[in-house]
mmCIF file of C-alpha atoms in Angstrom:
data_model
loop_
_atom_site.group_PDB
_atom_site.id
_atom_site.type_symbol
_atom_site.label_atom_id
_atom_site.label_comp_id
_atom_site.label_asym_id
_atom_site.label_seq_id
_atom_site.Cartn_x
_atom_site.Cartn_y
_atom_site.Cartn_z
ATOM 1 C CA MET J 1 7.365 44.326 -26.048
ATOM 2 C CA ALA J 2 5.807 41.292 -27.731
ATOM 3 C CA ILE J 3 2.096 40.727 -27.134
ATOM 4 C CA ALA J 4 2.651 37.322 -25.505
ATOM 5 C CA THR J 5 5.233 38.805 -23.145
ATOM 6 C CA LEU J 6 2.867 41.653 -22.286
ATOM 7 C CA ALA J 7 0.088 39.163 -21.578
ATOM 8 C CA VAL J 8 2.295 37.244 -19.139
ATOM 9 C CA TYR J 9 3.468 40.469 -17.492
ATOM 10 C CA HIS J 10 -0.032 41.912 -17.092
ATOM 11 C CA SER J 11 -1.404 38.629 -15.784
ATOM 12 C CA LEU J 12 1.334 38.431 -13.137
ATOM 13 C CA ILE J 13 0.760 41.999 -11.954
ATOM 14 C CA PHE J 14 -3.004 41.378 -11.933
ATOM 15 C CA VAL J 15 -2.525 38.333 -9.693
ATOM 16 C CA TRP J 16 -0.132 40.330 -7.489
ATOM 17 C CA TYR J 17 -2.692 43.064 -6.845
ATOM 18 C CA ILE J 18 -5.425 40.512 -6.184
ATOM 19 C CA PHE J 19 -3.113 38.850 -3.661
ATOM 20 C CA VAL J 20 -2.245 42.149 -1.928
ATOM 21 C CA THR J 21 -5.909 43.194 -1.779
ATOM 22 C CA TYR J 22 -6.817 39.812 -0.326
ATOM 23 C CA SER J 23 -3.989 40.035 2.205
ATOM 24 C CA ILE J 24 -5.156 43.409 3.526
ATOM 25 C CA SER J 25 -8.701 42.051 3.792
ATOM 26 C CA LEU J 26 -7.407 39.383 6.197
ATOM 27 C CA VAL J 27 -6.514 42.011 8.797
ATOM 28 C CA ARG J 28 -9.125 41.389 11.480
ATOM 29 C CA ALA J 29 -11.250 44.270 12.713
ATOM 30 C CA GLU J 30 -10.712 43.284 16.346
ATOM 31 C CA ASP J 31 -6.947 43.648 15.918
ATOM 32 C CA ARG J 32 -7.159 47.270 14.826
ATOM 33 C CA PRO J 33 -5.503 49.987 16.927
ATOM 34 C CA SER J 34 -7.840 52.204 18.939
ATOM 35 C CA GLU J 35 -7.231 55.174 16.604
ATOM 36 C CA VAL J 36 -8.487 53.213 13.573
ATOM 37 C CA PHE J 37 -12.316 53.188 13.567
ATOM 38 C CA LEU J 38 -14.560 50.642 11.903
ATOM 39 C CA TYR J 39 -16.913 52.786 9.801
ATOM 40 C CA GLY J 40 -16.189 52.279 6.106
ATOM 41 C CA ARG J 41 -13.727 49.513 6.973
ATOM 42 C CA GLN J 42 -10.706 49.460 4.655
ATOM 43 C CA TRP J 43 -12.704 51.084 1.853
ATOM 44 C CA LYS J 44 -12.259 54.522 3.395
ATOM 45 C CA TYR J 45 -8.528 54.509 2.616
ATOM 46 C CA LEU J 46 -7.281 55.681 -0.770
ATOM 47 C CA THR J 47 -4.462 53.134 -0.519
ATOM 48 C CA VAL J 48 -6.885 50.196 -0.491
ATOM 49 C CA LEU J 49 -9.102 51.693 -3.188
ATOM 50 C CA ASN J 50 -5.955 52.095 -5.290
ATOM 51 C CA LEU J 51 -5.179 48.381 -4.930
ATOM 52 C CA VAL J 52 -8.602 47.518 -6.343
ATOM 53 C CA LEU J 53 -8.154 50.091 -9.102
ATOM 54 C CA GLN J 54 -4.786 48.627 -10.102
ATOM 55 C CA ALA J 55 -6.207 45.101 -10.113
ATOM 56 C CA VAL J 56 -9.025 46.235 -12.426
ATOM 57 C CA PHE J 57 -6.596 48.050 -14.719
ATOM 58 C CA TYR J 58 -4.219 45.102 -15.071
ATOM 59 C CA GLY J 59 -7.145 42.750 -15.540
ATOM 60 C CA VAL J 60 -8.395 44.900 -18.434
ATOM 61 C CA SER J 61 -4.840 45.107 -19.809
ATOM 62 C CA PHE J 62 -4.518 41.320 -19.722
ATOM 63 C CA LEU J 63 -7.867 40.980 -21.501
ATOM 64 C CA ALA J 64 -6.680 43.398 -24.201
ATOM 65 C CA ASP J 65 -3.500 41.344 -24.660
ATOM 66 C CA VAL J 66 -5.464 38.099 -24.993
ATOM 67 C CA LEU J 67 -7.845 39.629 -27.538
ATOM 68 C CA ARG J 68 -4.890 40.866 -29.571
ATOM 69 C CA LEU J 69 -3.329 37.385 -29.478
ATOM 70 C CA ILE J 70 -6.491 35.744 -30.787
ATOM 71 C CA LYS J 71 -6.986 38.632 -33.241
ATOM 72 C CA LYS J 72 -10.433 39.733 -32.073
ATOM 73 C CA MET J 73 -9.859 43.167 -33.524
ATOM 74 C CA ARG J 74 -13.414 44.501 -33.126
ATOM 75 C CA SER J 75 -13.456 43.824 -29.411
ATOM 76 C CA VAL J 76 -9.847 44.753 -28.771
ATOM 77 C CA LYS J 77 -10.275 48.356 -29.919
ATOM 78 C CA TYR J 78 -12.956 48.975 -27.287
ATOM 79 C CA VAL J 79 -11.010 47.193 -24.544
ATOM 80 C CA ILE J 80 -7.810 49.102 -25.383
ATOM 81 C CA SER J 81 -9.746 52.378 -25.200
ATOM 82 C CA CYS J 82 -10.984 51.420 -21.726
ATOM 83 C CA ARG J 83 -7.478 50.344 -20.724
ATOM 84 C CA ASP J 84 -5.940 53.624 -21.851
ATOM 85 C CA LEU J 85 -8.600 55.726 -20.138
ATOM 86 C CA LEU J 86 -8.165 53.775 -16.901
ATOM 87 C CA PHE J 87 -4.408 54.193 -16.951
ATOM 88 C CA SER J 88 -4.226 57.845 -17.946
ATOM 89 C CA VAL J 89 -6.985 59.204 -15.715
ATOM 90 C CA LEU J 90 -6.864 56.849 -12.721
ATOM 91 C CA ALA J 91 -4.229 54.125 -12.465
ATOM 92 C CA PHE J 92 -1.111 56.243 -12.956
ATOM 93 C CA PRO J 93 -2.245 59.425 -11.134
ATOM 94 C CA VAL J 94 -3.675 57.603 -8.104
ATOM 95 C CA ALA J 95 -0.728 55.196 -7.706
ATOM 96 C CA THR J 96 1.745 58.073 -7.900
ATOM 97 C CA PHE J 97 -0.303 60.225 -5.517
ATOM 98 C CA VAL J 98 -0.520 57.395 -2.981
ATOM 99 C CA PHE J 99 3.255 56.885 -3.110
ATOM 100 C CA MET J 100 4.149 60.576 -2.868
ATOM 101 C CA SER J 101 1.633 61.648 -0.234
ATOM 102 C CA PHE J 102 2.214 58.614 1.997
ATOM 103 C CA TRP J 103 5.999 58.728 2.099
ATOM 104 C CA VAL J 104 6.223 62.502 2.460
ATOM 105 C CA LEU J 105 3.866 62.432 5.444
ATOM 106 C CA TYR J 106 5.422 59.234 6.834
ATOM 107 C CA THR J 107 8.870 60.837 6.742
ATOM 108 C CA TYR J 108 7.609 64.014 8.388
ATOM 109 C CA ASN J 109 5.531 62.307 11.109
ATOM 110 C CA ARG J 110 4.290 58.807 10.562
ATOM 111 C CA GLU J 111 1.582 59.159 13.226
ATOM 112 C CA LEU J 112 -0.238 61.522 10.866
ATOM 113 C CA VAL J 113 -0.842 58.824 8.268
ATOM 114 C CA TYR J 114 0.342 55.384 9.475
ATOM 115 C CA PRO J 115 0.463 55.050 13.284
ATOM 116 C CA LYS J 116 3.264 52.920 14.705
ATOM 117 C CA SER J 117 0.640 50.679 16.285
ATOM 118 C CA LEU J 118 -0.099 49.336 12.782
ATOM 119 C CA ASP J 119 3.356 47.729 12.610
ATOM 120 C CA GLY J 120 2.150 44.856 14.772
ATOM 121 C CA ILE J 121 -0.845 44.239 12.532
ATOM 122 C CA ILE J 122 0.315 44.960 8.984
ATOM 123 C CA PRO J 123 3.659 43.341 8.080
ATOM 124 C CA MET J 124 6.362 45.483 6.505
ATOM 125 C CA TRP J 125 6.140 43.722 3.130
ATOM 126 C CA LEU J 126 2.430 44.509 2.924
ATOM 127 C CA ASN J 127 3.039 48.161 3.780
ATOM 128 C CA HIS J 128 5.564 48.418 0.930
ATOM 129 C CA ALA J 129 3.242 46.485 -1.400
ATOM 130 C CA MET J 130 0.532 49.072 -0.774
ATOM 131 C CA HIS J 131 2.606 52.248 -0.669
ATOM 132 C CA THR J 132 5.936 51.685 -2.432
ATOM 133 C CA ILE J 133 5.755 49.136 -5.231
ATOM 134 C CA VAL J 134 2.741 50.866 -6.780
ATOM 135 C CA LEU J 135 4.911 53.623 -8.277
ATOM 136 C CA PRO J 136 7.609 51.459 -9.945
ATOM 137 C CA LEU J 137 4.875 49.290 -11.459
ATOM 138 C CA ALA J 138 3.023 52.354 -12.784
ATOM 139 C CA LEU J 139 6.240 53.710 -14.320
ATOM 140 C CA LEU J 140 7.091 50.311 -15.782
ATOM 141 C CA GLU J 141 3.682 50.236 -17.452
ATOM 142 C CA ILE J 142 4.500 53.474 -19.275
ATOM 143 C CA PHE J 143 7.659 51.870 -20.684
ATOM 144 C CA ALA J 144 5.954 48.532 -21.418
ATOM 145 C CA THR J 145 3.173 49.702 -23.717
ATOM 146 C CA PRO J 146 1.861 52.960 -25.233
ATOM 147 C CA HIS J 147 -1.338 54.531 -23.952
ATOM 148 C CA ARG J 148 -3.601 56.964 -25.773
ATOM 149 C CA TYR J 149 -4.484 59.872 -23.500
ATOM 150 C CA PRO J 150 -7.898 61.545 -23.845
ATOM 151 C CA SER J 151 -8.170 65.231 -24.661
ATOM 152 C CA LYS J 152 -6.808 67.423 -21.872
ATOM 153 C CA LYS J 153 -10.258 68.725 -20.985
ATOM 154 C CA LYS J 154 -11.852 65.274 -20.825
ATOM 155 C CA GLY J 155 -8.961 63.793 -18.853
ATOM 156 C CA LEU J 156 -8.885 66.549 -16.239
ATOM 157 C CA VAL J 157 -12.686 66.633 -15.891
ATOM 158 C CA LEU J 158 -12.776 62.867 -15.215
ATOM 159 C CA LEU J 159 -9.833 63.091 -12.839
ATOM 160 C CA GLY J 160 -11.453 66.012 -11.012
ATOM 161 C CA PHE J 161 -14.754 64.146 -10.728
ATOM 162 C CA VAL J 162 -13.091 61.100 -9.172
ATOM 163 C CA SER J 163 -11.014 63.274 -6.814
ATOM 164 C CA VAL J 164 -14.080 65.197 -5.612
ATOM 165 C CA ALA J 165 -15.975 61.919 -5.197
ATOM 166 C CA TYR J 166 -13.289 60.576 -2.848
ATOM 167 C CA LEU J 167 -13.109 63.849 -0.897
ATOM 168 C CA SER J 168 -16.902 63.698 -0.546
ATOM 169 C CA TRP J 169 -16.585 60.153 0.831
ATOM 170 C CA VAL J 170 -14.013 61.334 3.398
ATOM 171 C CA LEU J 171 -16.224 64.267 4.429
ATOM 172 C CA TRP J 172 -19.283 62.009 4.651
ATOM 173 C CA ILE J 173 -17.435 59.645 7.004
ATOM 174 C CA TYR J 174 -16.486 62.611 9.188
ATOM 175 C CA SER J 175 -20.092 63.852 9.259
ATOM 176 C CA VAL J 176 -21.280 60.406 10.409
ATOM 177 C CA THR J 177 -18.538 59.468 12.888
ATOM 178 C CA GLY J 178 -17.013 62.790 13.917
ATOM 179 C CA GLU J 179 -13.602 61.302 13.134
ATOM 180 C CA TRP J 180 -11.261 61.920 10.226
ATOM 181 C CA VAL J 181 -10.064 59.057 8.065
ATOM 182 C CA TYR J 182 -6.524 60.427 8.356
ATOM 183 C CA PRO J 183 -5.277 61.818 11.727
ATOM 184 C CA LEU J 184 -3.524 64.602 9.810
ATOM 185 C CA PHE J 185 -6.838 66.371 9.197
ATOM 186 C CA THR J 186 -7.465 66.985 12.903
ATOM 187 C CA PHE J 187 -4.686 69.607 12.920
ATOM 188 C CA PHE J 188 -6.316 71.776 10.226
ATOM 189 C CA SER J 189 -8.788 74.598 10.589
ATOM 190 C CA PRO J 190 -11.634 74.581 8.032
ATOM 191 C CA VAL J 191 -9.693 77.055 5.888
ATOM 192 C CA GLY J 192 -6.486 75.048 6.258
ATOM 193 C CA LEU J 193 -8.325 71.857 5.332
ATOM 194 C CA ALA J 194 -9.764 73.498 2.210
ATOM 195 C CA ALA J 195 -6.257 74.681 1.277
ATOM 196 C CA PHE J 196 -4.899 71.174 1.808
ATOM 197 C CA PHE J 197 -7.584 69.637 -0.408
ATOM 198 C CA CYS J 198 -6.915 72.222 -3.127
ATOM 199 C CA SER J 199 -3.184 71.526 -2.920
ATOM 200 C CA SER J 200 -3.858 67.808 -3.263
ATOM 201 C CA LEU J 201 -5.954 68.453 -6.388
ATOM 202 C CA ILE J 202 -3.169 70.575 -7.860
ATOM 203 C CA LEU J 203 -0.657 67.811 -7.125
ATOM 204 C CA ILE J 204 -2.722 65.093 -8.794
ATOM 205 C CA VAL J 205 -3.269 67.298 -11.866
ATOM 206 C CA TRP J 206 0.508 67.745 -12.055
ATOM 207 C CA ILE J 207 0.921 63.965 -11.810
ATOM 208 C CA TYR J 208 -1.581 63.500 -14.654
ATOM 209 C CA ASN J 209 0.355 65.927 -16.848
ATOM 210 C CA THR J 210 3.634 64.211 -15.954
ATOM 211 C CA GLY J 211 2.249 60.830 -16.993
ATOM 212 C CA GLU J 212 1.046 62.274 -20.286
ATOM 213 C CA PHE J 213 4.453 63.893 -20.857
ATOM 214 C CA LEU J 214 6.356 60.656 -20.161
ATOM 215 C CA ASN J 215 4.040 58.681 -22.426
ATOM 216 C CA ARG J 216 4.504 61.196 -25.238
ATOM 217 C CA MET J 217 8.292 61.323 -24.798
ATOM 218 C CA ILE J 218 8.595 57.540 -24.962
ATOM 219 C CA TRP J 219 5.947 56.651 -27.525
ATOM 220 C CA GLY J 220 5.196 59.887 -29.360
ATOM 221 C CA TYR J 221 1.513 59.663 -28.465
ATOM 222 C CA GLN J 222 -0.507 62.800 -27.810
ATOM 223 C CA SER J 223 -4.156 63.207 -26.915
ATOM 224 C CA ARG J 224 -6.886 61.418 -28.870
ATOM 225 C CA ASN J 225 -7.873 64.496 -30.822
ATOM 226 C CA GLN J 226 -4.313 65.390 -31.855
ATOM 227 C CA PRO J 227 -2.089 63.740 -34.444
ATOM 228 C CA SER J 228 0.622 61.500 -33.059
ATOM 229 C CA LYS J 229 3.984 60.405 -34.359
ATOM 230 C CA THR J 230 2.773 56.844 -34.580
ATOM 231 C CA THR J 231 -0.194 55.542 -36.492
ATOM 232 C CA PRO J 232 -3.494 54.991 -34.651
ATOM 233 C CA SER J 233 -3.377 51.278 -35.320
ATOM 234 C CA SER J 234 0.138 50.736 -33.979
ATOM 235 C CA ASP J 235 -1.061 49.645 -30.537
ATOM 236 C CA THR J 236 -3.269 46.909 -31.893
ATOM 237 C CA ALA J 237 -0.655 45.768 -34.351
ATOM 238 C CA GLN J 238 2.121 45.098 -31.856
#
């Protein structure tokens, strides 16, 4: 894809995520259902944190495109490295995890993850913007431009750190309020909850590996410390 076309595409998706994040922020606290508590506001939900993450990623991607257009090659190499790290370790795994976990649980019993009472507060288009469209956009990004993945060890360590940080946030909220961020957790024993968290970590590691596999199949790129089928400068020369 031409650099100018990529710049337009990334700028549009950046604006889209800013718009969606702003729209969810307009939901008034006093309109919330009784089962949704105030502590942590919307920032306790992985879905909302993912929207911010995607906005940051596409903002960085747009900046990289602009720098490539104006041929600021010194700066663009650093920005592209940040872009690729964001996508490989966070943007793709988290977007895919949000899509998969939400719709599996929603199909099984929506009250566990998205109570029916939210339908009168959050419009259907916004629900799909937060939980559905995130996956097609993440997949489209893989096809739109190549991304250099870090070494397996570095990528998984960073992904694990971020995952544990979010789990710690969820556990902290429970310790303060006595309520779980997601109603699903109330049905687990401590051992069952630990098993669920471990399963979630295994799933997101699988998603990370899938993203790396798709990227390599399409673009021939491997990790940063391995030779690839394309030259290291190919991304900046597009």
